[in-house]
mmCIF file of N, CA and C in Angstrom:
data_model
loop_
_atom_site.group_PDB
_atom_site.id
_atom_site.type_symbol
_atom_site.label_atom_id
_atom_site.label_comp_id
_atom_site.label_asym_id
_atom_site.label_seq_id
_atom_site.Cartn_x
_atom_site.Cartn_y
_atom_site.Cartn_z
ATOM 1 N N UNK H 1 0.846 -1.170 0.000
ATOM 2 C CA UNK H 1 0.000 0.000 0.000
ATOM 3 C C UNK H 1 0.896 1.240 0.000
ATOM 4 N N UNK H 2 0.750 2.052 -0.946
ATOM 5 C CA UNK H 2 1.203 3.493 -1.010
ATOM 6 C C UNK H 2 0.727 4.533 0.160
ATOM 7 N N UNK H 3 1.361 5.597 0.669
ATOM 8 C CA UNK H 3 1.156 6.301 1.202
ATOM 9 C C UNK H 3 -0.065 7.373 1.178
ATOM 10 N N UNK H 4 -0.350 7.279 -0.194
ATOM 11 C CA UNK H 4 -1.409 7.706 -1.045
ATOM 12 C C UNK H 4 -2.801 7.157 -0.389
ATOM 13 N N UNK H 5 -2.728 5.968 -0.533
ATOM 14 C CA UNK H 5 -3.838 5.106 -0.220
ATOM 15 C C UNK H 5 -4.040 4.828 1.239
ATOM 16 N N UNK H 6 -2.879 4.498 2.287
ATOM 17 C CA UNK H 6 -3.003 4.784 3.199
ATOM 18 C C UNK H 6 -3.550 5.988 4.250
ATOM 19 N N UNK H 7 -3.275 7.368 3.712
ATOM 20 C CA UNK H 7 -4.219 8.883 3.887
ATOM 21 C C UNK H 7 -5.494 8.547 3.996
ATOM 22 N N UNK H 8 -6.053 7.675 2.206
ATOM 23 C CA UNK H 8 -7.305 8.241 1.852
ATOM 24 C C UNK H 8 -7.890 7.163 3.298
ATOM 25 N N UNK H 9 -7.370 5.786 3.276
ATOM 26 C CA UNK H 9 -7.919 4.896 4.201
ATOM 27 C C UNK H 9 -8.179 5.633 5.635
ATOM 28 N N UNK H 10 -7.089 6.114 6.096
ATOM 29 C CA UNK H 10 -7.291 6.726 7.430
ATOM 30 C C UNK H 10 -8.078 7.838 7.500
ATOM 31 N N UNK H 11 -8.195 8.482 6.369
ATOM 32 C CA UNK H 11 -9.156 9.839 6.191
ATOM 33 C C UNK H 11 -10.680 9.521 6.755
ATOM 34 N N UNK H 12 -11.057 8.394 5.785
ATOM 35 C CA UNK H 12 -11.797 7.593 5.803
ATOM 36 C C UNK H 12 -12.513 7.449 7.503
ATOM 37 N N UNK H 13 -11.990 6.221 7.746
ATOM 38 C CA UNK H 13 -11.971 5.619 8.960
ATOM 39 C C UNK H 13 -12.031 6.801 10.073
ATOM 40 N N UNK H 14 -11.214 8.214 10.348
ATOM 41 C CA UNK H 14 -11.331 8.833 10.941
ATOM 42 C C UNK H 14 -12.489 9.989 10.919
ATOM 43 N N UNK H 15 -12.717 10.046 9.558
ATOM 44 C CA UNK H 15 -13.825 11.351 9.708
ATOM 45 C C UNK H 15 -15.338 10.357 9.621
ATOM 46 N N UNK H 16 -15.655 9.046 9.225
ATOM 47 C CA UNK H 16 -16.569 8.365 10.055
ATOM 48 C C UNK H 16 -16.894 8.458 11.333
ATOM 49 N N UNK H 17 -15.588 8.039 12.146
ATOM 50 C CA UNK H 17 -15.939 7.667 13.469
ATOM 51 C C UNK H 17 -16.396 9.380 14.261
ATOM 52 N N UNK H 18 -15.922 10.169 13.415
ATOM 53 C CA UNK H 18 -16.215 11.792 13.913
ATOM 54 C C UNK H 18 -17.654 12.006 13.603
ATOM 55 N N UNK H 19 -17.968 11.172 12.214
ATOM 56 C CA UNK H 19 -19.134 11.681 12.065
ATOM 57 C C UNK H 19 -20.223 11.591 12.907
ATOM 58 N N UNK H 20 -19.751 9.777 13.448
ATOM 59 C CA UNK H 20 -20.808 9.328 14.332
ATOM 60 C C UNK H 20 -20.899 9.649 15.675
ATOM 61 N N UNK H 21 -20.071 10.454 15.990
ATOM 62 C CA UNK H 21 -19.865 11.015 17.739
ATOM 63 C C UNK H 21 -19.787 12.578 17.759
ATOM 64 N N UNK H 22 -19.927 13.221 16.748
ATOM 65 C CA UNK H 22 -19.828 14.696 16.295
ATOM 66 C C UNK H 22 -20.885 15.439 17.317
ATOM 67 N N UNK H 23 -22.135 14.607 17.508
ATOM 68 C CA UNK H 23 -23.508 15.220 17.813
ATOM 69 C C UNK H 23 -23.312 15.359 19.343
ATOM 70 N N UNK H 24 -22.214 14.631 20.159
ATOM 71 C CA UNK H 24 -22.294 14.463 21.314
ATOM 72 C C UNK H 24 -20.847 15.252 22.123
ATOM 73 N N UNK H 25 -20.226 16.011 21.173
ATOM 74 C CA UNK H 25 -19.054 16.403 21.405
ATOM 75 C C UNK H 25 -19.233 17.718 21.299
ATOM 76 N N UNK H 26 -18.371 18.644 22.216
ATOM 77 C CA UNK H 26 -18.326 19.811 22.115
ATOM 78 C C UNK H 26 -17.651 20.793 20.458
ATOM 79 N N UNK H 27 -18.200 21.403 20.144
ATOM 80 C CA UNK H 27 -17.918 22.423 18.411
ATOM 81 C C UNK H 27 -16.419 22.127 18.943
ATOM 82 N N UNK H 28 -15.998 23.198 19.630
ATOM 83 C CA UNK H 28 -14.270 23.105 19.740
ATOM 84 C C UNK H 28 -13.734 21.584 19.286
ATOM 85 N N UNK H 29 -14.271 20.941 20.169
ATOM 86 C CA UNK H 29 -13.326 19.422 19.731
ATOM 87 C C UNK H 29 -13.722 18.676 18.227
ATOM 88 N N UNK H 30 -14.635 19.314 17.819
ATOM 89 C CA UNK H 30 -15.169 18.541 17.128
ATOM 90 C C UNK H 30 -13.933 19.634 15.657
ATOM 91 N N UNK H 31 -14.493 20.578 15.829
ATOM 92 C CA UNK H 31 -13.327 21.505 14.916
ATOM 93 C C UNK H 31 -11.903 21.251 14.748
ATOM 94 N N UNK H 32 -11.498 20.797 15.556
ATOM 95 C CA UNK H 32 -9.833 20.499 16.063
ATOM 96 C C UNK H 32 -9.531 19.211 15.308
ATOM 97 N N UNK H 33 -10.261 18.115 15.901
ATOM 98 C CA UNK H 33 -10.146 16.484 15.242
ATOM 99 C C UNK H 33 -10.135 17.249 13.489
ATOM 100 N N UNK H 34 -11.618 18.222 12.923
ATOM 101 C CA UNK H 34 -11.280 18.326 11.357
ATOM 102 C C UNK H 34 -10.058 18.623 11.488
ATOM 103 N N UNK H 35 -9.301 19.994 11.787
ATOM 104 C CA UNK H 35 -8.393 20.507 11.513
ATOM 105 C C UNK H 35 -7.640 19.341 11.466
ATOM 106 N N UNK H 36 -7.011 18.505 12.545
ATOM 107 C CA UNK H 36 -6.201 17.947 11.809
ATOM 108 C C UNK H 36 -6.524 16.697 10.793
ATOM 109 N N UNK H 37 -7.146 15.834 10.468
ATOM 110 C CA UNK H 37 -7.731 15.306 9.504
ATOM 111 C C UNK H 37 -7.050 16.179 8.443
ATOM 112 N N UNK H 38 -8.006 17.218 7.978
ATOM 113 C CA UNK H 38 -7.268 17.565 6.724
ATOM 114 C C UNK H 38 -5.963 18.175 6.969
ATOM 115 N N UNK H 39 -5.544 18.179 7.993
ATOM 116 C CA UNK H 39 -4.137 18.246 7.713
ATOM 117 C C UNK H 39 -2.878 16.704 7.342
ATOM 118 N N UNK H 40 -3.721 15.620 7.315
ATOM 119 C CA UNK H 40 -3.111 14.575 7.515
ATOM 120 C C UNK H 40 -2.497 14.457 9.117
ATOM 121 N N UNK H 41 -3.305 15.059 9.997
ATOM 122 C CA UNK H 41 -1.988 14.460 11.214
ATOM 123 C C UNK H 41 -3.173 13.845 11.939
ATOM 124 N N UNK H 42 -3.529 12.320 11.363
ATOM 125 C CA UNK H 42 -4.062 11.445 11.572
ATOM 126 C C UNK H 42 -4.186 10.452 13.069
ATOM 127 N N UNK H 43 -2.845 10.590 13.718
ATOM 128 C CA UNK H 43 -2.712 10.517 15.289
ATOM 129 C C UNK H 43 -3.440 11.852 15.722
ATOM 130 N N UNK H 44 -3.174 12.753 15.626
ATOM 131 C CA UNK H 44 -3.520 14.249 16.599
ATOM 132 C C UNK H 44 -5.179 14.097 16.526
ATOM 133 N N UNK H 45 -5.128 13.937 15.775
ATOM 134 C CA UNK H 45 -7.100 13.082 15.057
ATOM 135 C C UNK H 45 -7.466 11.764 15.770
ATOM 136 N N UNK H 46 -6.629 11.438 16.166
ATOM 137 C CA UNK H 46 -7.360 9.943 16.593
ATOM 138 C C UNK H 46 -7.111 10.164 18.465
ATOM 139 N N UNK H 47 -5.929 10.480 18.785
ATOM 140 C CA UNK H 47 -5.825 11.007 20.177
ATOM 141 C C UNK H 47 -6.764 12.161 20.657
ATOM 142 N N UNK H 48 -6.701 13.177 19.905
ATOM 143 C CA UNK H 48 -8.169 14.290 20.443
ATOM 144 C C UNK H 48 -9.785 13.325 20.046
ATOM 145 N N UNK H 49 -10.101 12.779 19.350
ATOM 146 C CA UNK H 49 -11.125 12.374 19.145
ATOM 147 C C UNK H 49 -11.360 11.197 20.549
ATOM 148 N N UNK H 50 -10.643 10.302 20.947
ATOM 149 C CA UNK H 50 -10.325 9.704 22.408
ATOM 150 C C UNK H 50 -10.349 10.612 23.568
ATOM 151 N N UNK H 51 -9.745 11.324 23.728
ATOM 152 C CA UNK H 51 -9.513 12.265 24.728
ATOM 153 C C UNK H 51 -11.126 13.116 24.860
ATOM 154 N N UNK H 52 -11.484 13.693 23.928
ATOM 155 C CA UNK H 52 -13.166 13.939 23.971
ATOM 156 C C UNK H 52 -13.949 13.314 24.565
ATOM 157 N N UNK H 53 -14.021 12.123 24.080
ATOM 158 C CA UNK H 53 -15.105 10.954 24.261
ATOM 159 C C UNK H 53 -14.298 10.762 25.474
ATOM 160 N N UNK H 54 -13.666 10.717 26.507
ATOM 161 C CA UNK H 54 -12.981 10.188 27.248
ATOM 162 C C UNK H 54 -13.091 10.988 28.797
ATOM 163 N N UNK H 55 -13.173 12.440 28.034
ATOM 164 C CA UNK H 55 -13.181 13.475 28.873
ATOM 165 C C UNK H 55 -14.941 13.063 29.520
ATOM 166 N N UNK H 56 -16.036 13.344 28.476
ATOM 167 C CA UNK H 56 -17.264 13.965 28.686
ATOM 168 C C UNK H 56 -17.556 12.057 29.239
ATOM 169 N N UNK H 57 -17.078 11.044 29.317
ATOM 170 C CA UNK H 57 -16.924 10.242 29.978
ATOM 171 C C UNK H 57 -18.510 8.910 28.833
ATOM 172 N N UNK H 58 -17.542 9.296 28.114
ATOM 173 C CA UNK H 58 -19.140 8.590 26.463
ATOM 174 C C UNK H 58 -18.483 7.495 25.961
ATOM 175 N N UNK H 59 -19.569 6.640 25.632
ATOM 176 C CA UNK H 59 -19.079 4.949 25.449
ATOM 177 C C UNK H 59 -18.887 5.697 24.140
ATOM 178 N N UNK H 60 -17.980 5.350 22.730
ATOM 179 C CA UNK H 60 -17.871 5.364 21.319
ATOM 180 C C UNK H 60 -19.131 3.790 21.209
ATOM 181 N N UNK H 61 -19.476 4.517 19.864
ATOM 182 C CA UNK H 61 -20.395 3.296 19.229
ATOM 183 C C UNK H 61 -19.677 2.044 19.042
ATOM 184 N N UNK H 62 -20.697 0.798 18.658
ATOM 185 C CA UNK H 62 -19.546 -0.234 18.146
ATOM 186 C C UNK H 62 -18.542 0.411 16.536
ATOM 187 N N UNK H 63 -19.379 1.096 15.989
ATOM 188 C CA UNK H 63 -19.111 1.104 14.641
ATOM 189 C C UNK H 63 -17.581 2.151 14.628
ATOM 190 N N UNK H 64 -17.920 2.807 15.862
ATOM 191 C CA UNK H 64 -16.704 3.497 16.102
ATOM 192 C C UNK H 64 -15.806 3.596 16.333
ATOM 193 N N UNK H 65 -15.766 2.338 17.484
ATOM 194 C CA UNK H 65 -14.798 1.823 18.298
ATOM 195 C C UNK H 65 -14.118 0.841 17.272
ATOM 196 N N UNK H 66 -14.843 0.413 16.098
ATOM 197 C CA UNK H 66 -14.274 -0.725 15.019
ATOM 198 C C UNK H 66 -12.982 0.413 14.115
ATOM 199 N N UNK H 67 -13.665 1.730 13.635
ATOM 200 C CA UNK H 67 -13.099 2.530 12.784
ATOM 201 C C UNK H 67 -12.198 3.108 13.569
ATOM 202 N N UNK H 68 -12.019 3.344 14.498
ATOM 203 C CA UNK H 68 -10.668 3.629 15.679
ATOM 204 C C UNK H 68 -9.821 2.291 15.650
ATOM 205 N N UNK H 69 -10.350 1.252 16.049
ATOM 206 C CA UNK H 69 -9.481 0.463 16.094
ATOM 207 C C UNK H 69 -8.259 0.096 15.009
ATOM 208 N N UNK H 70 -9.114 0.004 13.874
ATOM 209 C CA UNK H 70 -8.635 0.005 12.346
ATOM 210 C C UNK H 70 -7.519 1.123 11.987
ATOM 211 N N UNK H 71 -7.794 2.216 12.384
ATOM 212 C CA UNK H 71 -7.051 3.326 11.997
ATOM 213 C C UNK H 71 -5.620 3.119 12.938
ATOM 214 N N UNK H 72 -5.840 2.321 14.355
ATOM 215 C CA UNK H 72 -4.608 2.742 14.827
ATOM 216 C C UNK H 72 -4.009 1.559 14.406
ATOM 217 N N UNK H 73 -4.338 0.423 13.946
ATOM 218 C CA UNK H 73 -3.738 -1.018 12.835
ATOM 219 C C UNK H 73 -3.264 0.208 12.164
ATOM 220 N N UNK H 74 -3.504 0.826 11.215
ATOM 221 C CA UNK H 74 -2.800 1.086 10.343
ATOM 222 C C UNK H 74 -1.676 2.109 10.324
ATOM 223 N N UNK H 75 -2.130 2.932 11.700
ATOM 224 C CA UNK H 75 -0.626 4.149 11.912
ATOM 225 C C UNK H 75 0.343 3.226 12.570
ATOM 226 N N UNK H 76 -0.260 2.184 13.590
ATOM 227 C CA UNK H 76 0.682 1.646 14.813
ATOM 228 C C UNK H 76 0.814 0.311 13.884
ATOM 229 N N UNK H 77 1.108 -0.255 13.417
ATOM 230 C CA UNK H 77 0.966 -2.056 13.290
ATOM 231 C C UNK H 77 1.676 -2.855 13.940
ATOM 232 N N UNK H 78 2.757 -2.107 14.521
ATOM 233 C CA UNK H 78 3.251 -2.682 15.627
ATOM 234 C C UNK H 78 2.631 -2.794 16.721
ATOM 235 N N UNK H 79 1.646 -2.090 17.227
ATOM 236 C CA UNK H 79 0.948 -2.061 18.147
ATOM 237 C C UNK H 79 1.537 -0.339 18.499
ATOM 238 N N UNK H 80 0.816 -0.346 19.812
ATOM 239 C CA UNK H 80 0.493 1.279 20.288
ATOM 240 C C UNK H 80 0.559 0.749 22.141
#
């Protein structure tokens, strides 16, 4: 897999799992996770999007917790 394809995958996977927890998260955090998304800094996106849900003390969906999981397979594959 190209680096190319790897982006679009994590793009993917990350602005899903935003989509589906967007409604329950404060504008600020929810603004920040975009910002970095389209910046590609796909950890800073996946750690603030945790840290949110983590803070306001909110289960992530299954579907969410699947598209998180996936995304950090693919930054970490070594594990995290």
């Amino acid at each position: 897999m190209d680096y190319q394809q790897l982006w679009e995958q994590l793009e993917t996977l990350l602005e899903t799992a935003l989509e589906r927890e967007q409604s329950r998260l404060p504008a600020g955090s929810v603004s920040d996770i975009r910002h970095f998304i389209d910046h590609r800094e796909y950890g800073l996106a996946w750690d603030e999007l945790a840290a949110a849900l983590s803070e306001l003390n909110l289960t992530p969906s299954e579907h969410t917790k699947a598209a998180m999981q996936q995304a950090a397979s693919l930054m970490y594959p070594e594990g995290r």
